[in-house]
CSV table of N, CA and C in Angstrom, one decimal:
chain,number,residue,atom,x,y,z
E,16,MET,N,11.3,15.3,-5.5
E,16,MET,CA,9.9,14.2,-5.0
E,16,MET,C,10.6,13.3,-3.3
E,17,SER,N,9.8,13.4,-2.8
E,17,SER,CA,10.5,12.5,-1.6
E,17,SER,C,9.3,10.6,-1.3
E,18,VAL,N,10.2,10.3,-1.7
E,18,VAL,CA,10.0,8.7,-1.5
E,18,VAL,C,9.3,8.3,0.1
E,19,GLN,N,9.8,9.1,0.9
E,19,GLN,CA,9.2,8.8,2.4
E,19,GLN,C,8.0,9.9,2.6
E,20,ALA,N,7.5,10.9,2.0
E,20,ALA,CA,6.9,11.9,1.5
E,20,ALA,C,5.3,10.7,1.0
E,21,HIS,N,5.5,9.8,0.2
E,21,HIS,CA,4.1,9.7,-0.3
E,21,HIS,C,3.9,8.3,0.7
E,22,ALA,N,5.4,7.9,0.7
E,22,ALA,CA,4.7,6.4,1.4
E,22,ALA,C,4.0,7.4,3.0
E,23,ASP,N,4.3,7.7,3.8
E,23,ASP,CA,4.0,9.0,4.3
E,23,ASP,C,2.6,9.0,4.8
E,24,ALA,N,2.1,9.3,3.2
E,24,ALA,CA,0.5,9.4,2.7
E,24,ALA,C,0.1,8.7,3.0
E,25,PHE,N,0.9,7.2,2.0
E,25,PHE,CA,-0.4,5.9,2.1
E,25,PHE,C,-0.6,5.6,3.2
E,26,LEU,N,0.7,5.5,3.6
E,26,LEU,CA,0.8,4.6,5.2
E,26,LEU,C,-0.5,5.2,6.0
E,27,ALA,N,-0.6,7.0,6.1
E,27,ALA,CA,-2.0,7.5,6.9
E,27,ALA,C,-2.9,7.6,6.9
E,28,ARG,N,-2.9,7.2,5.3
E,28,ARG,CA,-4.2,7.0,4.9
E,28,ARG,C,-5.0,5.3,5.0
E,29,ALA,N,-4.1,4.7,4.8
E,29,ALA,CA,-4.6,3.6,5.3
E,29,ALA,C,-4.9,3.5,7.6
E,30,ARG,N,-4.5,4.5,7.6
E,30,ARG,CA,-4.4,4.1,9.3
E,30,ARG,C,-6.1,4.9,9.8
E,31,THR,N,-6.6,5.8,8.4
E,31,THR,CA,-7.6,6.3,8.9
E,31,THR,C,-9.0,4.9,8.7
E,32,ALA,N,-8.8,4.1,8.2
E,32,ALA,CA,-9.6,3.2,8.0
E,32,ALA,C,-11.0,2.5,9.3
E,33,PRO,N,-12.2,2.5,9.1
E,33,PRO,CA,-12.8,3.4,10.2
E,33,PRO,C,-14.0,1.7,10.2
E,34,GLY,N,-13.2,1.5,12.0
E,34,GLY,CA,-13.9,0.3,12.1
E,34,GLY,C,-12.6,0.9,13.8
E,35,SER,N,-13.9,-0.8,14.4
E,35,SER,CA,-12.9,-0.6,16.2
E,35,SER,C,-12.5,-2.0,16.2
E,36,PRO,N,-11.2,-2.3,16.7
E,36,PRO,CA,-10.6,-1.1,16.7
E,36,PRO,C,-9.9,-0.8,16.2
E,37,ALA,N,-9.0,0.2,16.5
E,37,ALA,CA,-8.4,1.0,15.0
E,37,ALA,C,-7.2,0.2,14.4
E,38,LEU,N,-7.3,0.9,12.9
E,38,LEU,CA,-6.5,-0.5,12.4
E,38,LEU,C,-5.1,-0.7,12.1
E,39,VAL,N,-4.0,-1.4,13.1
E,39,VAL,CA,-3.5,-1.6,12.7
E,39,VAL,C,-2.5,-1.4,11.8
E,40,VAL,N,-1.1,-0.1,11.4
E,40,VAL,CA,-0.4,0.1,9.9
E,40,VAL,C,1.1,0.0,10.4
E,41,LEU,N,1.4,-0.8,9.7
E,41,LEU,CA,2.5,-1.9,10.3
E,41,LEU,C,3.5,-1.4,8.9
E,42,ASP,N,4.5,0.0,8.9
E,42,ASP,CA,5.9,-0.4,7.5
E,42,ASP,C,6.9,-1.5,7.2
E,43,GLY,N,6.5,-2.8,7.6
E,43,GLY,CA,7.0,-3.3,6.9
E,43,GLY,C,8.2,-4.3,7.6
E,44,PHE,N,7.7,-4.0,9.2
E,44,PHE,CA,8.1,-4.8,10.5
E,44,PHE,C,6.8,-5.3,11.1
E,45,VAL,N,7.3,-6.3,11.9
E,45,VAL,CA,6.1,-6.4,12.5
E,45,VAL,C,7.4,-6.4,13.2
E,46,PRO,N,6.8,-5.6,14.9
E,46,PRO,CA,7.6,-5.9,15.9
E,46,PRO,C,6.6,-7.0,16.9
E,47,PRO,N,7.8,-7.9,17.6
E,47,PRO,CA,8.1,-8.7,18.9
E,47,PRO,C,6.6,-8.6,20.0
E,48,GLY,N,5.6,-9.5,19.4
E,48,GLY,CA,3.8,-9.6,20.2
E,48,GLY,C,3.9,-9.2,19.8
E,49,GLN,N,3.5,-8.8,18.4
E,49,GLN,CA,2.3,-7.8,17.6
E,49,GLN,C,1.5,-8.9,17.1
E,50,THR,N,0.3,-9.0,18.2
E,50,THR,CA,-0.8,-9.8,17.2
E,50,THR,C,-1.7,-9.4,16.4
E,51,ALA,N,-1.9,-9.9,15.6
E,51,ALA,CA,-3.7,-10.1,14.7
E,51,ALA,C,-4.8,-9.2,15.9
E,52,PRO,N,-5.0,-8.2,14.6
E,52,PRO,CA,-4.9,-8.2,12.6
E,52,PRO,C,-4.4,-6.9,13.2
E,53,TYR,N,-3.7,-7.0,11.7
E,53,TYR,CA,-2.7,-5.6,11.6
E,53,TYR,C,-2.8,-5.1,9.8
E,54,LEU,N,-2.4,-4.7,9.3
E,54,LEU,CA,-1.7,-3.8,7.9
E,54,LEU,C,-0.3,-4.6,7.9
E,55,LEU,N,0.0,-5.5,7.3
E,55,LEU,CA,2.1,-5.0,7.1
E,55,LEU,C,2.0,-4.6,5.6
E,56,ALA,N,2.3,-3.2,5.7
E,56,ALA,CA,3.1,-2.1,3.7
E,56,ALA,C,4.2,-2.6,4.0
E,57,TYR,N,4.6,-3.0,2.9
E,57,TYR,CA,5.8,-3.8,2.2
E,57,TYR,C,6.0,-2.3,1.2
E,58,LEU,N,6.7,-1.2,0.7
E,58,LEU,CA,6.8,0.3,0.1
E,58,LEU,C,8.0,0.5,-0.9
E,59,TYR,N,7.6,0.3,-2.3
E,59,TYR,CA,8.8,0.3,-3.0
E,59,TYR,C,9.0,1.4,-4.2
E,60,SER,N,10.0,2.2,-4.4
E,60,SER,CA,9.3,3.0,-5.5
E,60,SER,C,10.0,2.4,-6.5
E,61,GLU,N,10.0,3.5,-8.1
E,61,GLU,CA,10.5,3.8,-9.3
E,61,GLU,C,9.4,5.0,-10.4
E,62,THR,N,11.0,4.8,-11.1
E,62,THR,CA,10.2,6.2,-12.0
E,62,THR,C,10.3,5.4,-13.3
E,63,PRO,N,9.2,5.6,-13.2
E,63,PRO,CA,9.1,4.7,-15.0
E,63,PRO,C,9.6,5.7,-16.5
E,64,GLU,N,10.4,5.5,-17.1
E,64,GLU,CA,10.7,5.4,-18.5
E,64,GLU,C,9.5,5.5,-19.8
E,65,LEU,N,8.8,6.7,-18.9
E,65,LEU,CA,7.3,7.2,-20.0
E,65,LEU,C,7.5,8.3,-20.3
E,66,PRO,N,7.5,8.1,-22.0
E,66,PRO,CA,7.5,9.5,-22.9
E,66,PRO,C,6.6,10.5,-22.5
E,67,ASP,N,5.4,9.7,-21.9
E,67,ASP,CA,4.3,10.6,-22.3
E,67,ASP,C,4.4,11.6,-20.2
E,68,SER,N,5.2,11.0,-19.6
E,68,SER,CA,5.6,11.4,-18.6
E,68,SER,C,7.4,12.2,-18.3
E,69,ARG,N,8.0,12.8,-19.3
E,69,ARG,CA,8.5,13.1,-19.2
E,69,ARG,C,8.8,15.1,-19.7
E,70,SER,N,9.4,16.2,-18.7
E,70,SER,CA,9.5,17.7,-18.8
E,70,SER,C,10.1,18.0,-20.3
E,71,VAL,N,9.6,18.3,-20.3
E,71,VAL,CA,10.1,19.4,-22.0
E,71,VAL,C,11.7,18.5,-21.6
E,72,GLN,N,12.0,19.5,-20.7
E,72,GLN,CA,14.0,19.1,-21.0
E,72,GLN,C,14.0,17.8,-21.2
E,73,GLY,N,13.2,16.5,-21.2
E,73,GLY,CA,13.7,15.2,-21.4
E,73,GLY,C,13.9,14.6,-19.7
E,74,ALA,N,13.7,15.6,-18.4
E,74,ALA,CA,13.8,14.4,-17.3
E,74,ALA,C,12.6,13.7,-16.6
E,75,SER,N,12.6,12.9,-16.2
E,75,SER,CA,11.1,11.9,-15.5
E,75,SER,C,10.7,12.7,-14.8
E,76,GLU,N,9.5,13.1,-15.0
E,76,GLU,CA,9.1,13.1,-13.4
E,76,GLU,C,8.0,11.9,-13.0
E,77,ARG,N,7.2,11.8,-13.6
E,77,ARG,CA,6.2,10.4,-12.7
E,77,ARG,C,6.8,9.4,-12.1
E,78,PHE,N,6.5,9.3,-10.8
E,78,PHE,CA,6.4,8.4,-9.6
E,78,PHE,C,5.8,7.6,-9.3
E,79,VAL,N,5.9,6.7,-9.4
E,79,VAL,CA,5.2,5.3,-8.4
E,79,VAL,C,5.9,4.5,-7.0
E,80,LEU,N,4.5,4.8,-6.2
E,80,LEU,CA,5.4,3.9,-5.9
E,80,LEU,C,4.2,3.1,-5.0
E,81,HIS,N,4.9,1.6,-5.0
E,81,HIS,CA,3.7,0.1,-5.3
E,81,HIS,C,4.0,-0.5,-3.2
E,82,ALA,N,2.5,-0.9,-3.2
E,82,ALA,CA,2.7,-1.5,-2.0
E,82,ALA,C,1.7,-2.5,-1.9
E,83,ILE,N,2.8,-3.2,-2.3
E,83,ILE,CA,1.9,-5.2,-1.1
E,83,ILE,C,1.8,-4.6,-0.1
E,84,CYS,N,0.6,-4.4,0.4
E,84,CYS,CA,-0.4,-4.9,1.6
E,84,CYS,C,-0.3,-6.0,1.9
E,85,HIS,N,-0.3,-6.9,3.0
E,85,HIS,CA,-0.9,-8.0,3.6
E,85,HIS,C,-1.5,-8.1,5.3
E,86,SER,N,-2.9,-8.5,4.9
E,86,SER,CA,-3.6,-8.2,5.2
E,86,SER,C,-4.0,-8.9,6.3
E,87,VAL,N,-3.8,-9.1,7.7
E,87,VAL,CA,-3.2,-10.3,8.7
E,87,VAL,C,-4.2,-10.8,9.9
E,88,GLY,N,-4.8,-11.7,9.6
E,88,GLY,CA,-5.4,-12.3,11.3
E,88,GLY,C,-5.0,-13.9,11.1
E,89,GLY,N,-5.9,-14.0,12.3
E,89,GLY,CA,-6.5,-15.1,13.1
E,89,GLY,C,-7.3,-15.6,12.0
E,90,SER,N,-8.0,-15.6,11.3
E,90,SER,CA,-8.9,-17.5,10.7
E,90,SER,C,-8.6,-16.7,9.4
E,91,ALA,N,-9.4,-16.9,8.3
E,91,ALA,CA,-9.0,-16.9,7.0
E,91,ALA,C,-10.1,-15.4,6.2
E,92,GLY,N,-11.4,-15.6,7.4
E,92,GLY,CA,-12.2,-14.3,7.5
E,92,GLY,C,-11.7,-13.1,7.8
E,93,ALA,N,-11.3,-12.4,9.0
E,93,ALA,CA,-10.8,-11.6,10.0
E,93,ALA,C,-9.6,-11.9,8.8
E,94,ALA,N,-8.8,-12.1,7.9
E,94,ALA,CA,-7.4,-11.4,7.5
E,94,ALA,C,-8.8,-10.1,6.0
E,95,ARG,N,-9.1,-11.0,5.2
E,95,ARG,CA,-10.7,-10.2,4.6
E,95,ARG,C,-11.2,-9.4,5.0
E,96,ALA,N,-11.5,-9.1,6.1
E,96,ALA,CA,-12.0,-8.1,7.1
E,96,ALA,C,-10.7,-7.1,6.8
E,97,VAL,N,-9.5,-7.4,7.1
E,97,VAL,CA,-8.8,-6.3,7.4
E,97,VAL,C,-8.5,-5.7,5.3
E,98,SER,N,-8.6,-6.0,4.6
E,98,SER,CA,-7.6,-6.6,4.0
E,98,SER,C,-9.6,-5.2,2.7
E,99,GLN,N,-9.9,-5.8,4.0
E,99,GLN,CA,-11.6,-4.6,3.1
E,99,GLN,C,-11.8,-3.3,3.7
E,100,ARG,N,-11.0,-3.1,5.2
E,100,ARG,CA,-10.8,-2.4,5.5
E,100,ARG,C,-10.3,-1.1,5.2
E,101,ALA,N,-8.8,-2.4,5.1
E,101,ALA,CA,-8.2,-0.9,4.2
E,101,ALA,C,-8.0,-0.4,2.9
E,102,ARG,N,-9.0,-1.9,2.1
E,102,ARG,CA,-9.7,-0.6,0.8
E,102,ARG,C,-10.2,-0.4,0.4
E,103,GLY,N,-11.4,-0.2,1.7
E,103,GLY,CA,-12.6,1.0,1.3
E,103,GLY,C,-12.0,2.2,1.8
E,104,VAL,N,-10.9,2.8,2.3
E,104,VAL,CA,-9.4,3.8,2.0
E,104,VAL,C,-8.3,3.8,1.0
E,105,LEU,N,-7.9,3.9,0.3
E,105,LEU,CA,-7.1,3.2,0.3
E,105,LEU,C,-7.6,2.8,-1.8
E,106,LEU,N,-7.9,2.4,-2.2
E,106,LEU,CA,-8.7,2.2,-3.1
E,106,LEU,C,-9.3,4.2,-3.7
E,107,ASP,N,-8.6,4.3,-4.8
E,107,ASP,CA,-9.4,5.6,-5.6
E,107,ASP,C,-8.6,6.3,-4.1
E,108,ALA,N,-8.3,7.3,-3.6
E,108,ALA,CA,-8.4,7.8,-2.9
E,108,ALA,C,-7.8,9.1,-3.6
E,109,VAL,N,-7.1,9.9,-3.2
E,109,VAL,CA,-6.2,11.1,-4.0
E,109,VAL,C,-5.5,11.6,-2.8
E,110,LEU,N,-4.4,10.6,-2.4
E,110,LEU,CA,-3.5,11.4,-1.9
E,110,LEU,C,-2.8,12.7,-1.7
E,111,THR,N,-2.4,13.4,-1.3
E,111,THR,CA,-1.8,14.0,-0.3
E,111,THR,C,-0.6,14.3,-0.7
E,112,VAL,N,0.9,14.7,-1.4
E,112,VAL,CA,2.2,15.1,-0.9
E,112,VAL,C,2.8,15.6,-2.1
E,113,ALA,N,3.2,17.1,-1.0
E,113,ALA,CA,3.9,18.8,-1.2
E,113,ALA,C,4.5,18.5,-2.5
E,114,GLY,N,3.9,19.5,-3.1
E,114,GLY,CA,5.1,19.0,-4.4
E,114,GLY,C,4.9,18.0,-4.5
E,115,ARG,N,3.1,17.2,-5.0
E,115,ARG,CA,3.2,16.6,-6.3
E,115,ARG,C,1.7,16.8,-6.9
E,116,ARG,N,1.8,15.9,-7.6
E,116,ARG,CA,0.0,16.1,-8.2
E,116,ARG,C,-0.1,14.4,-8.3
E,117,CYS,N,-1.0,14.2,-7.5
E,117,CYS,CA,-0.9,12.3,-6.9
E,117,CYS,C,-2.8,12.1,-7.8
E,118,PHE,N,-2.1,10.8,-8.5
E,118,PHE,CA,-3.8,10.7,-9.0
E,118,PHE,C,-4.5,9.1,-7.4
E,119,PRO,N,-5.0,8.7,-8.6
E,119,PRO,CA,-6.1,7.6,-7.6
E,119,PRO,C,-5.3,7.0,-7.2
E,120,VAL,N,-5.5,6.1,-5.7
E,120,VAL,CA,-4.3,5.2,-5.4
E,120,VAL,C,-5.5,4.4,-6.7
E,121,ARG,N,-4.5,3.0,-7.1
E,121,ARG,CA,-5.5,2.0,-8.5
E,121,ARG,C,-5.1,0.3,-7.5
E,122,SER,N,-5.7,-0.2,-7.4
E,122,SER,CA,-5.2,-1.7,-7.3
E,122,SER,C,-4.5,-2.6,-8.7
E,123,GLU,N,-3.9,-3.4,-8.0
E,123,GLU,CA,-2.9,-4.5,-9.2
E,123,GLU,C,-3.0,-4.9,-9.1
E,124,GLY,N,-4.4,-5.7,-7.9
E,124,GLY,CA,-4.2,-7.8,-7.9
E,124,GLY,C,-4.5,-7.4,-6.9
E,125,SER,N,-5.1,-8.8,-6.4
E,125,SER,CA,-4.3,-9.6,-5.1
E,125,SER,C,-4.3,-11.4,-5.0
E,126,ASN,N,-4.0,-11.6,-3.8
E,126,ASN,CA,-4.1,-13.0,-3.7
E,126,ASN,C,-5.2,-13.6,-2.8
E,127,PRO,N,-5.2,-15.4,-3.5
E,127,PRO,CA,-6.0,-15.7,-1.9
E,127,PRO,C,-5.4,-15.8,-0.8
E,128,VAL,N,-6.3,-16.0,-0.1
E,128,VAL,CA,-6.3,-16.2,1.8
E,128,VAL,C,-5.0,-17.6,1.5
E,129,GLU,N,-3.9,-17.3,2.4
E,129,GLU,CA,-3.2,-18.0,2.4
E,129,GLU,C,-2.6,-18.2,4.5
E,130,ARG,N,-2.8,-20.2,4.7
E,130,ARG,CA,-2.8,-20.2,5.6
E,130,ARG,C,-1.7,-19.9,6.1
E,131,ASP,N,-0.4,-20.0,7.2
E,131,ASP,CA,0.8,-19.9,7.4
E,131,ASP,C,1.3,-20.4,9.0
E,132,GLU,N,1.6,-21.2,9.7
E,132,GLU,CA,1.4,-21.9,10.9
E,132,GLU,C,3.5,-21.7,11.0
E,133,SER,N,3.5,-21.1,10.1
E,133,SER,CA,5.6,-21.6,10.6
E,133,SER,C,5.8,-20.9,11.6
E,134,THR,N,5.6,-20.0,12.4
E,134,THR,CA,5.5,-19.8,13.7
E,134,THR,C,4.9,-20.2,15.3
E,135,GLY,N,4.2,-21.6,14.5
E,135,GLY,CA,3.8,-22.2,15.2
E,135,GLY,C,2.1,-22.1,15.7
E,136,VAL,N,1.6,-21.3,15.4
E,136,VAL,CA,0.3,-20.5,15.8
E,136,VAL,C,0.0,-19.8,14.6
E,137,ALA,N,-1.1,-20.1,13.9
E,137,ALA,CA,-2.0,-19.6,12.7
E,137,ALA,C,-2.5,-18.5,12.5
E,138,VAL,N,-1.8,-18.1,11.9
E,138,VAL,CA,-2.3,-16.9,10.9
E,138,VAL,C,-2.7,-16.8,9.2
E,139,PHE,N,-3.4,-16.2,8.9
E,139,PHE,CA,-4.4,-16.4,7.9
E,139,PHE,C,-3.5,-14.8,7.2
E,140,ASP,N,-3.5,-14.6,6.0
E,140,ASP,CA,-2.8,-13.6,5.3
E,140,ASP,C,-3.4,-13.3,4.0
E,141,GLN,N,-3.9,-12.1,4.0
E,141,GLN,CA,-4.2,-12.1,2.1
E,141,GLN,C,-3.5,-10.4,2.0
E,142,VAL,N,-3.1,-10.6,0.7
E,142,VAL,CA,-1.7,-10.1,0.1
E,142,VAL,C,-2.7,-8.5,-1.4
E,143,ASP,N,-2.5,-8.0,-0.8
E,143,ASP,CA,-3.5,-6.9,-1.7
E,143,ASP,C,-1.8,-6.4,-2.1
E,144,LEU,N,-2.1,-5.8,-3.9
E,144,LEU,CA,-0.8,-4.8,-5.0
E,144,LEU,C,-2.1,-3.3,-4.6
E,145,TYR,N,-0.9,-2.2,-4.9
E,145,TYR,CA,-1.6,-0.9,-4.8
E,145,TYR,C,-0.7,-0.1,-5.8
E,146,ARG,N,-0.9,0.9,-5.9
E,146,ARG,CA,-0.2,2.1,-6.6
E,146,ARG,C,-0.6,3.2,-7.0
E,147,LEU,N,0.2,3.8,-6.2
E,147,LEU,CA,0.0,4.8,-6.2
E,147,LEU,C,1.2,6.1,-7.6
E,148,GLU,N,0.9,7.2,-8.2
E,148,GLU,CA,1.2,7.3,-8.9
E,148,GLU,C,0.7,9.2,-9.0
E,149,SER,N,2.8,9.5,-8.7
E,149,SER,CA,2.5,11.7,-9.2
E,149,SER,C,3.4,12.4,-10.1
E,150,VAL,N,2.8,13.3,-10.1
E,150,VAL,CA,3.6,14.0,-11.2
E,150,VAL,C,3.9,15.1,-10.3
E,151,PRO,N,4.8,16.5,-10.2
E,151,PRO,CA,5.1,17.6,-9.9
E,151,PRO,C,3.8,18.1,-10.3
E,152,GLY,N,3.3,18.9,-8.7
E,152,GLY,CA,2.4,19.7,-8.8
E,152,GLY,C,2.2,20.6,-9.4
């Protein structure tokens, strides 16, 4: 199983969010000069030790990709709008990863919008947590 294949599927799906302009989706890094609005995703994986997700040989087969998604905008409303655009295409989506059977993307929670002025410019950030799970397909 490929961590990157799961990450690519998640990011590609986020980029399909309807609306204009196209939703900017960033993978763990905000390039210099990037302006809001955008979605910044931090992705990490795990292979949980669950008895019901082991093969007959005892190998761990379930793969979990967690996504911490920062919806960034110039106001609280703009941050919520980015969050809603992403949520609309991610929540319950069944993604395609070669050789794997993916379960629907699930929400693991979210935080309220927070204001950040550490760069000298106020930006607003809403954090949403998602989970993508798969087993061999």
